[in-house]
Every structure is written in C-alpha cells, then in structure tokens.
Amino acid sequence: MAAPPSPRPHVMVLPFPAQGHVMPLMELSHRLVDHGLEVDFVNTDFNHDRVLNAMAAETGVVPDGIHMVSFPDGMGPDGDRTDIAMLADGLPAAMLGPLEEMIRSKKIKWLIADVSMCWALELAVTAGVRVALFSTFSAAVFLLRLHIPKLIEDGIIDVCGKVTRNKTIQLSPKMPPIEATEIPWTSMSSSPDRIKVIIKNVLKTNPAVSQAATVICNTFEEIESEALDLVPNSLPVGPLEAPPASSSSAAGQFWPEDMTCLAWLDKQARSSVIYVAFGSFTVFNATRFQELADGLELTGRPFLWAVRPNFTDGVVGQGWLDAFKLRVEGKGLVVGWAPQQRVLSHPSVACFVSHCGWNSTMEGLRNGVPFLCWPYFADQFCNQSYVCNVWGTGIQLCADEHEVVTKEEIKGKVEQLLGEEEIKVRAAMWKDKACASIAEGGSSHENLLKLVNLLREQ
C-alpha cells in the first residue's frame, strides 16, 4: 500500500490591518501556495468582512491552500481604523492571546509577520513558532526605522518624534535623501500625541527585529543593493505580483475592483492615458480634489482616475463628482477602485500620478511607467526621493504657497514628464531589471526558493 502523501508545510501570515500591507502579503501567500505550502492568512475581523464583501462583488473565491481567518483588533465597531497610531497600539493586547492559541492548536511552525506587527516575535518564546518578518516598505525605509535611536541621539528628532534639527538624511550614496520633516514615523499624523505613540512603538519593537529568522523584502537586489546589504538577514523577493487574471486576487482587496476600465483602456491610443490613483489612506479636501479634477481635464489627454469611496473629506458632493464624470465622458473615466497592476501593464498607459506608496512604486517600476509623484504621508516621501533623485523615473508635483497643487501645475508637469525621453528610457531599463529579477534564475526568484526551503524546515 502506498504511503499517504506528506502534509503540506503550514505557515501563518500576519499583515498589519491596512490595504497596503494586506495586499503584498496576500501576493506572497499566492507564491508560497504555488510552491506547495499551506497558508493561514490572518486579518482583523473588520478587514475580513471587507475582503469577503469585495470578493462577493467580484464573485471571487479564495484560492486552494489559503485559509482566511480573523481576530478582533481591540477597537469597537465605530473605532477609527484610519487612526494608525491608536490601531497599532491596541493590536498586541487584542491579538497575541488568540494567535498563540491558534499556533498551538494547529501546531504551526512558521509565522510570517509584517514588520509593523513585529511585537509578534514574542510568539517565538511563548508558542515556540519560528518568525520571519516581512517589510511592506523599501529596504531603505526599513533601515531608517532601525536608525531612529541614532537620529534621536544626534538631536535630529526627540523621543516624541518632534523634528528638532532639520537636516537632509541619506544613509548611503545610493539610498534616497530625505528631509528630517519627512521621516516616515514623524509624518504619519498631524497630532503630536499620535506621533509620540508611533515613535514609542518603533523604539520598543526595534530591538526584537534581530530575533527574526529572516527579513523578507518586497524589493530586488538590482535596485536596493546597498540598503539590502545593511538589512540583517534580508531576503528580497520582489517586485511581488498579483496572481494571473484567471485566478482570484480579490482575497487581498478591501474594495471591489472595477474591471470595466480595462475595456475602456483597450479603446485608447498607445501611451496616451494618465492613470491617477492615491492608494487606500490619502484624503483630499475639496480644493485639492477640484484642482486635480480640473488639472486632469486641462491636460486634454485621456485619463483614468481611481476615486475610492472615502477619498475626500466629505465636502465634495456626489452631485459634483457625477457632473464631472458626465463632463469628461469619452475623454476621462472615474472608477472607485482599479485593478492597478493590470492597468499599469496596459499599453495605453503613459504615466502614473501616484502617492508613491511602496506597492504602487514597485508596480509602476515593474511596468516601466513614468511617475508624477504626489506623496501624502509616511514612507511616501522617501519613495518619491527614490523615483526622482535615485532612479530618475519621474518628477515631483509641487504645491503652491497655500499647499495646493494647482491645475496649471498638473498640466505643466504632465507635459514635462511625457516630453522627457530620458525618463522613459530609464523607466524601460528598470522594467527590464525588475522583470529579470522575478523570472526563473533571477535574484528574487532564487530568493523565493530559499524562503520556501526555509519554511519547509518544520
């Protein structure tokens, strides 16, 4: 009688409960399942419901090998989950106990935890699980996080995260220069109390990073070699990709993707469309929103603009947006949430107006799309610096004295970007390098195989 097949190695995956963190870890989970592993993917109850609703709208199914589970996040039903400081502060108390219980009951040997959840390293001691960390931001920003105690020691910021000495920070020549006022953890909130909580959490959890078996990075050797050399036990496996269109990617999305935009793109001329998307956290007030709308119309070019339900702060009426959609019909298309990777790979897309979140940055880079950079908070300023100052694949949109990016600025920078052939050449070069890294035999592909072999060590 043949021996029964050996069970697939079981891995728990724990993202920070935000769209830009859930999505890349879901993409990694797809890769692990492709290589014969089984994944328990942990969302908070709140986000689990959002994912299921998005999947229902798309008639999506969770792929075999990925098991969706969830736990409370410690907030009440009406809690503000866009308040990152308060959300992050309550997660350990709410989740550590249930996570430990599940690890023990299912005899899970490996946990892949988001770096922003690195308090989960405690489970290595309490539950005996081995922990790999996953960085949802660049290797350069990961290093900057580890460098915060030195920034405090040098008097650039204080222990509350207040900038006390404005200075350009560049940890090595090939890493992005940023201003002290743009350090990710000091720009994540307008509230000094919230920033203090964020810095306190970073200082508390930084020492635990060295306990991780490895640090998985959504980047690749060719683009961040200097930074990766300085990250302890780094394993770059990026740029991560969504699964093929034939399988469901909705298991990582908080909003249903509007696939009708792909047919619209098919009708547009090659390299003609301005794609505009600002991720899951950016919020515009009425003035900025209307200037952007007017600026896109002023360019005279076709545009695809993703406006998620909570993109504005409530002062822009639906009636105004509906009237705008009618006015630009035939020239511009506004959708709620786009299948971004498929949009960026479409031949009609000419450029990407982006907040420069790391996922968007990697996706634009992998598809050779020039950037118009419009960062909002956190690591986005650092990513903008990579795009504009290091890689040379985009230019920055600049606000006026009232902190508004005007319609004239948008029109002018679109014309400038699309007229600069050198930017297009560099974008194409980095596309080739990114695609080579994830192809068989490439640096990221080889690192993925190393990760799979490590996770098989039960």
Coordinates of N, CA, C and O in Angstrom, one line a residue, residues 327-458:
R327 N -19.2 65.5 -17.7 CA -18.5 66.5 -18.5 C -17.3 65.9 -19.2 O -17.0 66.3 -20.3
V328 N -16.6 64.9 -18.6 CA -15.4 64.3 -19.2 C -15.7 63.0 -20.0 O -14.7 62.4 -20.4
E329 N -16.9 62.6 -20.0 CA -17.3 61.3 -20.6 C -16.7 61.2 -22.0 O -16.8 62.2 -22.8
G330 N -16.1 60.1 -22.3 CA -15.4 60.0 -23.6 C -14.0 60.3 -23.6 O -13.2 59.8 -24.4
K331 N -13.6 61.2 -22.6 CA -12.2 61.6 -22.5 C -11.5 61.0 -21.2 O -10.4 60.6 -21.2
G332 N -12.3 61.1 -20.2 CA -11.8 60.6 -18.9 C -12.8 59.6 -18.3 O -14.0 59.6 -18.5
L333 N -12.2 58.7 -17.4 CA -13.0 57.7 -16.7 C -12.7 57.7 -15.3 O -11.5 57.6 -14.9
V334 N -13.7 57.8 -14.4 CA -13.6 57.8 -13.0 C -14.1 56.5 -12.5 O -15.3 56.1 -12.7
V335 N -13.3 55.7 -11.7 CA -13.8 54.4 -11.1 C -13.5 54.5 -9.6 O -12.8 55.3 -9.1
G336 N -14.2 53.5 -8.9 CA -14.0 53.5 -7.4 C -12.7 52.9 -7.0 O -12.0 53.4 -6.1
W337 N -12.3 51.8 -7.6 CA -11.1 51.0 -7.2 C -10.6 50.2 -8.5 O -11.4 49.4 -9.0
A338 N -9.4 50.5 -8.9 CA -9.0 49.9 -10.2 C -8.1 48.6 -9.9 O -7.5 48.5 -8.9
P339 N -8.1 47.7 -10.9 CA -7.2 46.6 -10.8 C -5.8 47.1 -11.2 O -5.4 46.9 -12.4
Q340 N -5.1 47.7 -10.3 CA -4.0 48.6 -10.6 C -2.9 47.9 -11.4 O -2.3 48.5 -12.3
Q341 N -2.5 46.7 -11.0 CA -1.4 46.0 -11.7 C -1.7 45.8 -13.2 O -0.9 45.9 -14.1
R342 N -3.0 45.4 -13.5 CA -3.4 45.2 -14.9 C -3.5 46.5 -15.6 O -3.2 46.6 -16.8
V343 N -3.9 47.6 -14.9 CA -3.9 48.9 -15.5 C -2.5 49.4 -15.9 O -2.2 49.8 -17.0
L344 N -1.6 49.2 -15.0 CA -0.2 49.7 -15.2 C 0.5 48.9 -16.3 O 1.4 49.4 -17.0
S345 N 0.1 47.7 -16.5 CA 0.7 46.9 -17.6 C 0.1 47.1 -18.9 O 0.5 46.6 -19.9
H346 N -1.0 47.9 -19.0 CA -1.7 48.2 -20.2 C -0.9 49.1 -21.1 O -0.4 50.1 -20.7
P347 N -0.8 48.8 -22.4 CA 0.0 49.6 -23.3 C -0.5 51.0 -23.5 O 0.2 51.9 -24.0
S348 N -1.8 51.3 -23.2 CA -2.3 52.7 -23.4 C -1.9 53.6 -22.3 O -2.0 54.8 -22.5
V349 N -1.4 53.1 -21.2 CA -1.0 54.0 -20.0 C 0.3 54.7 -20.3 O 1.3 54.0 -20.6
A350 N 0.3 56.0 -20.2 CA 1.5 56.8 -20.4 C 2.3 57.2 -19.2 O 3.5 57.3 -19.2
C351 N 1.5 57.5 -18.1 CA 2.2 57.9 -16.8 C 1.3 57.6 -15.6 O 0.1 57.3 -15.8
F352 N 1.8 57.7 -14.5 CA 1.1 57.3 -13.2 C 1.2 58.5 -12.2 O 2.3 58.8 -11.8
V353 N 0.1 59.1 -12.0 CA 0.1 60.2 -10.9 C -0.2 59.4 -9.6 O -1.3 58.8 -9.4
S354 N 0.8 59.4 -8.7 CA 0.7 58.4 -7.6 C 1.1 59.1 -6.3 O 2.0 60.0 -6.2
H355 N 0.6 58.5 -5.2 CA 1.0 58.9 -3.8 C 2.4 58.3 -3.5 O 2.9 58.7 -2.4
C356 N 2.9 57.4 -4.3 CA 4.2 56.8 -4.1 C 4.2 55.8 -2.8 O 5.2 55.8 -2.2
G357 N 3.1 55.2 -2.6 CA 3.2 54.1 -1.6 C 4.1 53.0 -2.2 O 4.3 52.9 -3.4
W358 N 4.7 52.2 -1.4 CA 5.7 51.3 -1.9 C 5.2 50.2 -2.8 O 5.8 49.9 -3.9
N359 N 4.0 49.7 -2.6 CA 3.4 48.8 -3.6 C 3.2 49.5 -4.9 O 3.6 48.9 -6.0
S360 N 2.6 50.7 -4.9 CA 2.4 51.4 -6.2 C 3.8 51.7 -6.9 O 3.9 51.6 -8.1
T361 N 4.8 52.0 -6.1 CA 6.1 52.3 -6.6 C 6.7 51.1 -7.3 O 7.2 51.2 -8.4
M362 N 6.6 50.0 -6.6 CA 7.1 48.7 -7.2 C 6.3 48.3 -8.5 O 6.9 47.9 -9.5
E363 N 5.0 48.5 -8.4 CA 4.2 48.2 -9.6 C 4.4 49.0 -10.8 O 4.5 48.6 -11.9
G364 N 4.6 50.4 -10.6 CA 4.9 51.3 -11.6 C 6.3 51.0 -12.2 O 6.5 51.0 -13.5
L365 N 7.2 50.7 -11.4 CA 8.6 50.4 -11.8 C 8.6 49.1 -12.6 O 9.3 49.1 -13.7
R366 N 7.9 48.1 -12.2 CA 7.9 46.8 -12.9 C 7.3 46.9 -14.2 O 7.6 46.1 -15.1
N367 N 6.4 47.9 -14.4 CA 5.7 48.0 -15.7 C 6.3 49.2 -16.6 O 5.8 49.5 -17.6
G368 N 7.4 49.8 -16.1 CA 8.1 50.8 -16.9 C 7.3 52.1 -17.1 O 7.4 52.7 -18.1
V369 N 6.5 52.5 -16.1 CA 5.6 53.6 -16.2 C 6.2 54.8 -15.5 O 6.5 54.7 -14.3
P370 N 6.4 56.0 -16.2 CA 7.0 57.2 -15.5 C 6.0 57.7 -14.5 O 4.8 57.6 -14.6
F371 N 6.5 58.3 -13.4 CA 5.7 58.8 -12.3 C 5.6 60.3 -12.3 O 6.6 61.0 -12.5
L372 N 4.4 60.8 -11.9 CA 4.2 62.1 -11.3 C 4.0 61.9 -9.8 O 2.9 61.3 -9.5
C373 N 4.9 62.4 -9.0 CA 4.8 62.0 -7.6 C 4.1 63.0 -6.7 O 4.4 64.2 -6.8
W374 N 3.2 62.5 -5.9 CA 2.3 63.4 -5.0 C 2.2 62.7 -3.7 O 1.1 62.2 -3.4
P375 N 3.2 62.6 -2.9 CA 3.2 61.8 -1.6 C 2.3 62.5 -0.6 O 2.1 63.7 -0.6
Y376 N 1.7 61.7 0.3 CA 0.7 62.1 1.3 C 1.3 62.0 2.7 O 1.3 63.0 3.5
F377 N 1.9 60.8 3.1 CA 2.4 60.7 4.4 C 3.4 59.5 4.5 O 3.6 58.8 3.5
A378 N 3.9 59.2 5.6 CA 4.7 58.0 5.9 C 5.9 57.9 5.0 O 6.6 58.8 4.8
D379 N 6.1 56.7 4.5 CA 7.3 56.4 3.7 C 7.2 56.9 2.2 O 8.1 56.8 1.5
Q380 N 6.1 57.6 1.9 CA 5.9 58.0 0.5 C 6.8 59.1 0.1 O 7.2 59.1 -1.1
F381 N 7.3 59.9 1.0 CA 8.3 61.0 0.6 C 9.6 60.3 0.3 O 10.3 60.7 -0.6
C382 N 10.0 59.3 1.0 CA 11.2 58.5 0.8 C 11.1 57.8 -0.6 O 12.1 57.8 -1.4
N383 N 10.0 57.3 -0.9 CA 9.8 56.6 -2.2 C 9.8 57.6 -3.3 O 10.4 57.3 -4.4
Q384 N 9.3 58.8 -3.1 CA 9.4 59.8 -4.1 C 10.8 60.2 -4.4 O 11.2 60.4 -5.5
S385 N 11.6 60.2 -3.3 CA 13.0 60.5 -3.5 C 13.7 59.5 -4.3 O 14.6 59.8 -5.1
Y386 N 13.4 58.2 -4.1 CA 14.0 57.1 -4.9 C 13.6 57.4 -6.4 O 14.5 57.4 -7.3
V387 N 12.3 57.6 -6.7 CA 11.8 57.8 -8.0 C 12.5 59.0 -8.7 O 13.0 58.9 -9.9
C388 N 12.6 60.1 -8.0 CA 13.0 61.4 -8.7 C 14.5 61.6 -8.6 O 15.2 62.0 -9.5
N389 N 15.1 61.2 -7.4 CA 16.5 61.5 -7.2 C 17.5 60.4 -7.4 O 18.7 60.6 -7.6
V390 N 17.0 59.1 -7.3 CA 18.0 58.0 -7.5 C 17.7 57.2 -8.8 O 18.7 57.0 -9.5
W391 N 16.5 56.8 -9.1 CA 16.2 56.1 -10.3 C 16.0 56.9 -11.5 O 16.2 56.5 -12.6
G392 N 15.5 58.2 -11.3 CA 15.3 59.1 -12.4 C 14.1 58.6 -13.3 O 14.1 58.8 -14.5
T393 N 13.0 58.1 -12.7 CA 11.9 57.6 -13.4 C 10.6 58.5 -13.3 O 9.5 58.1 -13.6
G394 N 10.8 59.7 -12.7 CA 9.6 60.5 -12.5 C 10.0 61.9 -12.0 O 11.2 62.2 -11.8
I395 N 9.0 62.8 -11.9 CA 9.2 64.1 -11.4 C 8.1 64.4 -10.3 O 7.1 63.7 -10.2
Q396 N 8.4 65.5 -9.5 CA 7.6 65.8 -8.4 C 6.6 66.9 -8.7 O 6.9 67.9 -9.4
L397 N 5.3 66.7 -8.3 CA 4.3 67.8 -8.3 C 4.5 68.7 -7.1 O 4.7 68.2 -6.0
C398 N 4.5 70.0 -7.3 CA 4.8 70.9 -6.2 C 3.6 71.7 -5.9 O 2.9 72.2 -6.8
A399 N 3.4 71.9 -4.6 CA 2.2 72.7 -4.1 C 2.6 74.2 -4.1 O 3.8 74.6 -4.0
D400 N 1.6 75.0 -4.1 CA 1.8 76.5 -4.1 C 1.9 76.9 -2.6 O 2.0 76.1 -1.7
E401 N 1.9 78.2 -2.4 CA 2.1 78.8 -1.0 C 0.9 78.4 -0.1 O 1.0 78.5 1.1
H402 N -0.2 78.0 -0.7 CA -1.4 77.6 0.1 C -1.5 76.0 0.2 O -2.5 75.5 0.6
E403 N -0.4 75.4 -0.1 CA -0.2 73.9 -0.1 C -1.2 73.2 -1.0 O -1.7 72.1 -0.7
V404 N -1.5 73.8 -2.1 CA -2.4 73.3 -3.1 C -1.6 73.0 -4.4 O -0.9 73.9 -4.8
V405 N -1.7 71.8 -4.9 CA -1.2 71.5 -6.3 C -2.2 72.0 -7.3 O -3.3 71.5 -7.4
T406 N -1.9 73.1 -8.0 CA -2.9 73.7 -8.9 C -3.1 73.0 -10.2 O -2.2 72.2 -10.6
K407 N -4.2 73.3 -10.9 CA -4.4 72.6 -12.1 C -3.4 73.0 -13.2 O -3.0 72.2 -14.0
E408 N -2.8 74.2 -13.1 CA -1.8 74.6 -14.0 C -0.5 73.8 -13.8 O 0.2 73.4 -14.7
E409 N -0.2 73.5 -12.5 CA 1.0 72.7 -12.1 C 0.8 71.3 -12.7 O 1.7 70.7 -13.2
I410 N -0.4 70.7 -12.5 CA -0.7 69.4 -13.0 C -0.5 69.3 -14.5 O 0.2 68.5 -15.1
K411 N -1.1 70.3 -15.3 CA -1.0 70.3 -16.7 C 0.5 70.4 -17.2 O 0.9 69.7 -18.0
G412 N 1.2 71.4 -16.5 CA 2.6 71.6 -16.9 C 3.5 70.4 -16.7 O 4.3 70.1 -17.5
K413 N 3.3 69.8 -15.5 CA 4.2 68.6 -15.2 C 3.9 67.4 -16.0 O 4.8 66.6 -16.3
V414 N 2.6 67.2 -16.4 CA 2.3 66.1 -17.3 C 3.0 66.3 -18.6 O 3.6 65.4 -19.2
E415 N 2.9 67.6 -19.2 CA 3.6 67.8 -20.4 C 5.1 67.6 -20.3 O 5.7 67.1 -21.2
Q416 N 5.7 68.1 -19.2 CA 7.1 68.0 -19.0 C 7.5 66.5 -18.9 O 8.5 66.1 -19.6
L417 N 6.8 65.7 -18.1 CA 7.1 64.3 -17.9 C 7.0 63.5 -19.3 O 7.9 62.8 -19.6
L418 N 5.9 63.8 -20.0 CA 5.7 63.0 -21.2 C 6.6 63.5 -22.4 O 6.8 62.8 -23.4
G419 N 7.3 64.6 -22.1 CA 8.2 65.1 -23.2 C 9.6 64.8 -22.9 O 10.5 65.0 -23.7
E420 N 9.9 64.1 -21.7 CA 11.3 63.8 -21.4 C 11.6 62.4 -21.8 O 11.3 61.4 -21.0
E421 N 12.3 62.2 -22.9 CA 12.6 60.8 -23.4 C 13.5 60.1 -22.4 O 13.4 58.9 -22.3
E422 N 14.4 60.8 -21.8 CA 15.4 60.1 -20.9 C 14.7 59.4 -19.7 O 15.1 58.4 -19.3
I423 N 13.6 60.0 -19.2 CA 12.8 59.4 -18.1 C 12.2 58.1 -18.7 O 12.2 57.1 -18.0
K424 N 11.7 58.1 -19.9 CA 11.1 56.9 -20.5 C 12.1 55.8 -20.7 O 11.8 54.6 -20.4
V425 N 13.3 56.2 -21.1 CA 14.4 55.2 -21.3 C 14.8 54.6 -20.0 O 14.9 53.4 -19.9
R426 N 14.9 55.4 -18.9 CA 15.3 54.9 -17.6 C 14.1 54.0 -17.1 O 14.4 52.9 -16.5
A427 N 12.9 54.4 -17.2 CA 11.8 53.6 -16.8 C 11.8 52.2 -17.5 O 11.5 51.2 -16.8
A428 N 12.1 52.2 -18.8 CA 12.1 50.9 -19.5 C 13.3 50.1 -19.0 O 13.2 48.8 -18.9
M429 N 14.4 50.7 -18.7 CA 15.6 50.0 -18.2 C 15.2 49.3 -16.9 O 15.5 48.1 -16.7
W430 N 14.6 50.0 -15.9 CA 14.3 49.4 -14.6 C 13.2 48.4 -14.8 O 13.2 47.4 -14.0
K431 N 12.3 48.5 -15.7 CA 11.3 47.5 -16.0 C 12.0 46.2 -16.4 O 11.7 45.1 -15.8
D432 N 13.0 46.3 -17.3 CA 13.7 45.1 -17.7 C 14.4 44.4 -16.5 O 14.4 43.2 -16.3
K433 N 15.0 45.2 -15.6 CA 15.7 44.7 -14.5 C 14.8 44.0 -13.5 O 15.0 43.0 -12.9
A434 N 13.6 44.7 -13.3 CA 12.6 44.2 -12.3 C 12.1 42.8 -12.8 O 11.9 41.9 -12.1
C435 N 11.7 42.8 -14.1 CA 11.2 41.5 -14.7 C 12.2 40.4 -14.7 O 11.9 39.3 -14.4
A436 N 13.5 40.8 -14.9 CA 14.5 39.8 -14.9 C 14.7 39.2 -13.5 O 15.0 38.0 -13.3
S437 N 14.5 40.0 -12.4 CA 14.7 39.6 -11.1 C 13.7 38.5 -10.6 O 14.0 37.6 -9.8
I438 N 12.5 38.6 -11.2 CA 11.4 37.6 -10.7 C 11.3 36.5 -11.7 O 10.6 35.5 -11.4
A439 N 12.0 36.6 -12.8 CA 12.0 35.4 -13.8 C 12.8 34.3 -13.3 O 13.7 34.5 -12.4
E440 N 12.6 33.1 -13.8 CA 13.4 32.0 -13.4 C 14.9 32.2 -13.5 O 15.3 32.7 -14.5
G441 N 15.6 32.0 -12.4 CA 17.0 32.3 -12.4 C 17.4 33.7 -11.9 O 18.6 33.9 -11.7
G442 N 16.4 34.6 -11.8 CA 16.6 35.9 -11.4 C 16.9 35.9 -9.9 O 16.6 35.0 -9.1
S443 N 17.4 37.1 -9.4 CA 17.8 37.2 -7.9 C 16.6 37.0 -7.0 O 16.7 36.2 -6.0
S444 N 15.5 37.6 -7.3 CA 14.3 37.5 -6.4 C 13.7 36.1 -6.5 O 13.2 35.6 -5.5
H445 N 13.7 35.5 -7.7 CA 13.2 34.1 -7.9 C 14.0 33.1 -7.1 O 13.4 32.3 -6.4
E446 N 15.3 33.3 -7.1 CA 16.2 32.4 -6.3 C 15.9 32.6 -4.8 O 16.0 31.6 -4.1
N447 N 15.7 33.8 -4.4 CA 15.5 34.1 -3.0 C 14.1 33.5 -2.6 O 14.0 33.1 -1.4
L448 N 13.1 33.6 -3.5 CA 11.8 33.0 -3.1 C 12.0 31.5 -2.9 O 11.4 30.9 -1.9
L449 N 12.8 30.8 -3.7 CA 13.1 29.4 -3.5 C 13.8 29.1 -2.2 O 13.5 28.2 -1.5
K450 N 14.7 30.0 -1.8 CA 15.4 29.9 -0.5 C 14.4 30.0 0.6 O 14.4 29.3 1.6
L451 N 13.4 31.0 0.5 CA 12.4 31.2 1.5 C 11.5 29.9 1.6 O 11.2 29.5 2.7
V452 N 11.1 29.4 0.5 CA 10.3 28.1 0.5 C 11.0 27.0 1.2 O 10.4 26.3 2.1
N453 N 12.3 26.9 0.9 CA 13.1 25.8 1.6 C 13.2 26.1 3.1 O 13.1 25.1 3.9
L454 N 13.3 27.3 3.5 CA 13.4 27.7 4.9 C 12.1 27.3 5.6 O 12.1 26.7 6.7
L455 N 11.0 27.7 5.0 CA 9.7 27.4 5.6 C 9.3 25.9 5.6 O 8.4 25.5 6.4
R456 N 10.0 25.1 4.8 CA 9.8 23.7 4.8 C 10.5 23.0 6.0 O 10.2 21.9 6.4
E457 N 11.4 23.8 6.7 CA 12.1 23.3 7.9 C 11.1 23.3 9.0 O 10.9 24.3 9.7
Q458 N 10.5 22.2 9.2 CA 9.4 22.1 10.3 C 10.0 21.6 11.6 O 9.3 21.5 12.6

